[in-house]
Coordinates of C-alpha atoms in Angstrom, one line a residue:
M23 CA 210.5 -100.6 111.5
A24 CA 211.5 -104.3 110.9
L25 CA 208.4 -105.4 112.8
R26 CA 206.1 -103.3 110.7
R27 CA 207.8 -104.6 107.5
N28 CA 207.6 -108.3 108.5
W29 CA 204.2 -108.3 110.1
P30 CA 201.9 -108.9 107.1
G31 CA 203.8 -111.9 105.8
S32 CA 204.4 -113.3 109.3
A33 CA 200.6 -113.0 110.0
I34 CA 199.8 -115.1 107.0
C35 CA 202.3 -117.8 108.1
I36 CA 200.8 -117.7 111.7
V37 CA 197.3 -118.2 110.3
I38 CA 198.5 -121.1 108.1
A39 CA 200.4 -122.7 111.0
L40 CA 197.4 -122.4 113.3
A41 CA 195.1 -123.9 110.7
A42 CA 197.6 -126.8 110.2
T43 CA 197.8 -127.3 114.0
F44 CA 194.0 -127.4 114.3
V45 CA 193.5 -129.9 111.5
S46 CA 196.3 -132.1 112.8
T47 CA 194.9 -132.0 116.3
A48 CA 191.2 -132.5 115.3
Y49 CA 191.6 -135.1 112.5
G50 CA 195.2 -136.5 113.0
G51 CA 197.9 -136.5 110.4
P52 CA 201.3 -134.7 110.0
Q53 CA 201.1 -131.1 111.1
L54 CA 204.1 -130.1 108.9
L55 CA 202.5 -131.6 105.9
Y56 CA 199.3 -129.7 106.4
A57 CA 201.3 -126.5 106.8
L58 CA 203.1 -127.1 103.5
F59 CA 199.9 -127.8 101.5
F60 CA 198.1 -124.9 103.0
G61 CA 201.1 -122.7 102.2
L62 CA 201.2 -123.9 98.6
A63 CA 197.6 -122.7 98.2
F64 CA 198.7 -119.2 99.0
H65 CA 201.6 -119.1 96.6
F66 CA 200.2 -115.9 94.9
L67 CA 201.1 -114.0 98.1
A68 CA 204.8 -114.6 97.4
Q69 CA 204.5 -112.0 94.6
D70 CA 203.1 -109.4 97.0
A71 CA 205.7 -106.8 98.0
V72 CA 203.9 -106.2 101.3
C73 CA 203.8 -109.8 102.3
L74 CA 207.2 -111.0 101.0
P75 CA 209.5 -109.6 103.7
G76 CA 207.5 -111.4 106.5
I77 CA 207.4 -114.6 104.4
Q78 CA 211.2 -114.5 104.0
F79 CA 211.6 -113.8 107.7
C80 CA 209.6 -116.9 108.6
S81 CA 211.4 -119.1 106.1
Q82 CA 214.8 -118.1 107.3
T83 CA 215.0 -116.5 110.8
L84 CA 212.1 -118.5 112.4
L85 CA 213.5 -121.7 110.8
R86 CA 216.9 -121.2 112.5
T87 CA 215.1 -120.3 115.8
G88 CA 213.1 -123.5 115.7
V89 CA 216.2 -125.6 115.1
A90 CA 218.1 -123.9 117.9
L91 CA 215.2 -124.6 120.4
L92 CA 215.3 -128.3 119.4
G93 CA 218.4 -128.6 121.8
A94 CA 216.0 -128.5 124.8
R95 CA 214.9 -132.0 124.0
V96 CA 218.3 -133.6 124.5
T97 CA 220.8 -134.0 127.4
F98 CA 224.3 -135.4 127.5
E99 CA 223.1 -137.8 130.3
Q100 CA 220.6 -139.4 127.9
M101 CA 223.3 -139.9 125.3
A102 CA 225.6 -141.6 127.8
S103 CA 222.9 -144.0 129.0
L104 CA 222.6 -145.7 125.6
G105 CA 225.8 -147.7 125.8
S106 CA 228.6 -147.9 123.3
K107 CA 227.1 -150.5 121.0
S108 CA 223.9 -148.5 120.4
L109 CA 225.9 -145.3 119.9
I110 CA 228.2 -147.0 117.3
I111 CA 225.2 -148.4 115.4
V112 CA 223.6 -145.0 115.3
L113 CA 226.7 -143.2 114.2
L114 CA 227.4 -145.8 111.5
A115 CA 223.8 -145.6 110.3
V116 CA 223.8 -141.8 110.2
G117 CA 227.1 -141.4 108.4
S118 CA 226.5 -144.2 105.9
T119 CA 223.0 -143.0 105.0
I120 CA 224.2 -139.6 104.1
A121 CA 227.0 -141.2 102.0
V122 CA 224.4 -143.4 100.3
G123 CA 222.3 -140.3 99.7
C124 CA 225.2 -138.6 97.9
A125 CA 226.0 -141.7 95.9
V126 CA 222.4 -142.3 94.8
A127 CA 222.0 -138.6 93.9
S128 CA 225.2 -138.8 91.7
F129 CA 223.9 -142.0 90.1
L130 CA 220.6 -140.4 89.2
G131 CA 222.3 -137.3 87.9
R132 CA 221.1 -135.0 90.8
G133 CA 223.4 -132.6 92.6
R134 CA 225.4 -133.4 95.7
T135 CA 223.3 -130.8 97.6
E136 CA 220.2 -132.9 97.1
G137 CA 222.0 -136.0 98.3
L138 CA 223.2 -134.3 101.4
L139 CA 219.7 -132.9 102.1
S140 CA 217.8 -136.1 101.5
G141 CA 220.4 -138.3 103.2
G142 CA 220.5 -136.0 106.2
A143 CA 216.7 -135.9 106.5
V144 CA 216.5 -139.7 106.5
A145 CA 219.5 -140.2 108.7
I146 CA 218.9 -137.7 111.4
C147 CA 215.4 -136.4 112.2
G148 CA 213.2 -136.1 109.1
A149 CA 211.7 -132.8 108.3
S150 CA 213.5 -130.9 111.1
A151 CA 216.9 -132.1 109.7
A152 CA 215.9 -131.2 106.2
L153 CA 215.1 -127.7 107.4
A154 CA 218.3 -127.3 109.4
I155 CA 220.5 -128.5 106.6
S156 CA 218.7 -126.3 104.1
A157 CA 219.4 -123.3 106.4
V158 CA 223.2 -123.5 105.6
L159 CA 222.8 -124.4 101.9
P160 CA 223.1 -121.8 99.1
K161 CA 219.8 -119.9 98.9
T162 CA 218.5 -120.9 95.6
K163 CA 214.9 -121.6 94.4
E164 CA 215.9 -125.2 93.4
N165 CA 217.2 -125.9 97.0
D166 CA 214.0 -124.5 98.5
Q167 CA 211.9 -126.7 96.2
F168 CA 213.9 -129.8 97.0
T169 CA 213.7 -129.0 100.7
L170 CA 209.9 -129.0 100.5
L171 CA 209.8 -132.2 98.5
A172 CA 212.1 -133.8 101.1
V173 CA 209.8 -132.7 103.9
V174 CA 206.8 -134.3 102.1
G175 CA 208.8 -137.5 101.3
V176 CA 210.3 -138.1 104.8
T177 CA 207.0 -137.2 106.5
T178 CA 205.1 -139.7 104.4
L179 CA 207.8 -142.4 104.7
S180 CA 208.0 -141.8 108.5
T181 CA 204.2 -142.3 108.9
L182 CA 204.4 -145.5 106.8
A183 CA 207.4 -146.7 108.9
M184 CA 205.4 -146.1 112.1
I185 CA 202.9 -148.7 110.9
I186 CA 205.2 -151.2 109.2
Y187 CA 208.2 -151.4 111.5
P188 CA 206.4 -152.7 114.5
L189 CA 205.2 -155.6 112.3
I190 CA 208.8 -156.2 111.3
V191 CA 209.8 -156.3 114.9
H192 CA 207.1 -158.9 115.6
F193 CA 208.1 -161.0 112.6
L194 CA 211.8 -161.0 113.5
E195 CA 211.0 -161.6 117.2
L196 CA 213.3 -158.8 118.4
D197 CA 213.6 -158.3 122.1
H198 CA 212.3 -155.0 123.6
T199 CA 215.8 -153.4 123.7
S200 CA 216.7 -154.4 120.2
A201 CA 213.3 -153.3 119.0
G202 CA 213.9 -149.9 120.6
V203 CA 217.2 -149.5 118.8
F204 CA 215.7 -150.5 115.5
I205 CA 212.7 -148.1 115.9
G206 CA 214.7 -145.2 117.2
G207 CA 217.6 -145.7 114.8
T208 CA 215.5 -145.8 111.6
I209 CA 212.2 -143.9 111.7
H210 CA 212.6 -140.4 110.5
D211 CA 210.5 -138.1 112.8
V212 CA 210.5 -138.0 116.6
A213 CA 206.7 -138.2 116.9
Q214 CA 206.5 -141.4 114.8
V215 CA 209.4 -143.0 116.7
V216 CA 207.5 -142.4 120.0
G217 CA 204.3 -143.7 118.5
A218 CA 205.8 -146.9 117.1
G219 CA 208.0 -147.6 120.1
Y220 CA 205.3 -147.3 122.7
L221 CA 203.0 -149.4 120.5
I222 CA 205.3 -152.3 121.1
S223 CA 206.0 -151.8 124.9
N224 CA 207.0 -149.1 127.4
H225 CA 210.6 -150.3 127.5
T226 CA 210.8 -150.3 123.7
G227 CA 209.4 -146.8 123.6
E228 CA 211.9 -145.5 126.1
V229 CA 214.9 -147.0 124.3
A230 CA 213.6 -145.8 120.9
T231 CA 213.2 -142.2 122.2
L232 CA 216.7 -142.1 123.6
V233 CA 218.2 -143.5 120.4
K234 CA 216.2 -141.0 118.4
L235 CA 217.4 -138.1 120.5
F236 CA 221.0 -139.2 119.9
R237 CA 220.3 -139.0 116.2
V238 CA 218.9 -135.5 116.8
A239 CA 222.1 -134.6 118.5
C240 CA 224.0 -135.7 115.4
L241 CA 222.5 -132.7 113.7
V242 CA 225.1 -130.4 115.1
P243 CA 228.3 -132.0 113.6
I244 CA 226.5 -132.8 110.3
V245 CA 225.3 -129.2 109.8
I246 CA 228.8 -127.8 110.7
V247 CA 230.3 -130.1 108.0
V248 CA 227.7 -129.0 105.4
S249 CA 228.2 -125.3 106.4
Y250 CA 231.9 -125.6 106.0
S251 CA 231.5 -127.3 102.6
Y252 CA 229.3 -124.5 101.2
R253 CA 230.6 -121.4 103.0
N254 CA 232.7 -120.4 99.9
S255 CA 230.1 -121.5 97.4
I256 CA 229.7 -119.2 94.4
D257 CA 226.7 -120.9 92.9
A258 CA 224.1 -119.3 95.1
Q259 CA 221.8 -116.5 94.3
E260 CA 222.5 -115.2 97.8
P261 CA 225.7 -115.4 99.7
V262 CA 226.1 -118.3 102.1
G263 CA 226.6 -117.3 105.7
T264 CA 230.3 -116.8 106.6
P265 CA 230.4 -118.3 110.1
L266 CA 231.7 -121.8 110.2
I267 CA 229.4 -122.7 113.0
P268 CA 226.0 -121.0 112.4
F269 CA 224.5 -119.1 115.3
F270 CA 221.4 -121.3 115.5
L271 CA 223.7 -124.4 116.0
I272 CA 225.4 -122.6 118.9
G273 CA 221.9 -122.0 120.3
F274 CA 221.1 -125.7 119.9
V275 CA 224.3 -126.7 121.8
L276 CA 223.6 -124.1 124.5
M277 CA 220.0 -125.3 125.0
M278 CA 221.3 -128.9 125.1
A279 CA 223.9 -127.9 127.8
A280 CA 221.3 -126.0 129.8
N281 CA 219.0 -128.9 129.8
S282 CA 221.8 -131.3 130.7
V283 CA 222.6 -129.4 133.9
H284 CA 218.9 -129.0 134.7
W285 CA 218.7 -125.3 134.3
I286 CA 215.5 -125.7 132.3
P287 CA 212.5 -126.9 134.4
H288 CA 210.5 -129.7 132.9
L289 CA 207.5 -127.5 132.2
A290 CA 209.7 -124.8 130.6
S291 CA 211.3 -127.6 128.5
E292 CA 207.8 -128.6 127.2
W293 CA 207.0 -125.0 126.3
I294 CA 210.3 -124.6 124.5
N295 CA 209.6 -127.8 122.5
D296 CA 206.2 -126.5 121.6
A297 CA 207.7 -123.2 120.5
S298 CA 210.3 -125.0 118.5
R299 CA 207.7 -127.0 116.7
F300 CA 205.5 -124.0 116.0
C301 CA 208.5 -122.1 114.6
L302 CA 209.2 -125.0 112.2
V303 CA 205.6 -125.2 111.2
M304 CA 205.6 -121.5 110.4
A305 CA 208.8 -121.9 108.4
I306 CA 207.3 -124.8 106.4
A307 CA 204.2 -122.6 105.8
A308 CA 206.5 -119.8 104.5
L309 CA 208.4 -122.2 102.2
G310 CA 205.1 -123.5 100.9
V311 CA 203.9 -120.0 100.1
K312 CA 207.2 -119.4 98.2
T313 CA 206.7 -122.5 96.1
S314 CA 204.2 -123.5 93.4
F315 CA 202.8 -127.0 92.7
Q316 CA 204.2 -126.8 89.3
S317 CA 207.8 -126.3 90.5
L318 CA 207.5 -129.2 93.0
A319 CA 206.1 -131.5 90.2
S320 CA 209.0 -130.5 87.9
L321 CA 211.5 -132.2 90.3
G322 CA 210.2 -135.5 89.0
W323 CA 210.4 -139.0 90.5
K324 CA 214.2 -139.2 91.2
P325 CA 214.1 -137.3 94.5
I326 CA 211.4 -139.8 95.7
L327 CA 213.6 -142.7 94.7
M328 CA 216.5 -141.2 96.6
L329 CA 214.4 -140.9 99.8
V330 CA 213.1 -144.5 99.5
S331 CA 216.6 -145.9 98.8
E332 CA 218.0 -144.1 101.8
T333 CA 215.1 -145.3 104.0
V334 CA 215.6 -148.9 102.9
W335 CA 219.4 -148.6 103.5
I336 CA 219.2 -147.3 107.1
A337 CA 216.5 -149.9 108.0
G338 CA 218.5 -152.8 106.6
L339 CA 221.8 -151.6 108.1
V340 CA 220.4 -151.2 111.6
L341 CA 218.7 -154.6 111.4
L342 CA 222.0 -156.3 110.4
A343 CA 223.9 -154.5 113.1
I344 CA 221.4 -155.6 115.7
R345 CA 221.5 -159.2 114.5
F346 CA 225.3 -159.4 114.6
A347 CA 226.4 -156.8 117.3
M348 CA 223.8 -156.9 120.0

């Protein structure tokens, strides 16, 4: 019965996700951004009672599934191989960027929720982090709209960083290890980290990827803290989930543990990563369908300023830490 109810809306999201994947593969560009814009074009379907259940399913259940499967990218061994200095730099960067996000949001008259979401997206892993944090926030139309704007913002900034940051590395004459820490510790999305890192050198790409994966692992404690902060919220239109540790985070940790003890073959790990990505693309498509261009535009310039400020902060902080601590 649930399958029959969810199928029409889910089929729409599948088609949008496939279209976004095709355009991204054929012409380049961010897959998630294409899914969002294609979804916005089908906003009228959000008013269709037949399609709505499936759209809700993709924007919530598939979103959580995609985040849980992200754990297959990371192992505890990878984290340990980074060394204490790199780990401390990343932890300082992640924590302070989220704090700066909340401070800038307060200064601009925006809510703490927006500061946490934008700061977490910049500090951890871009669009994936924005989606993961939004999954434990109160389910309001405003939060959904800001999540989409955060996805657009961090994806755009991440693409720009992939081009600009290697030039900064060259200008500052950073060695390959320091360059990897800078690239992996500051660029928002995993794909752009890999692209920028290997553009400099193989060693830089390897270090950047490991540093980035540690930032991805930081998603677990951050989302637990956010979940705890909002579990008793009374401001939401829908109740916030009662578990302190959301089930999708438990799934993330289990996938990470299984990958760490080599229970997941390399080929299966690649399939799981692809499945995770496609679930997140479908979730973004669903959120796009639920949102209108007008509602996104109504958020104004302040959220963009927040994301830019957080991006400048984390880049400057990591560069200073590299200069004085490595």
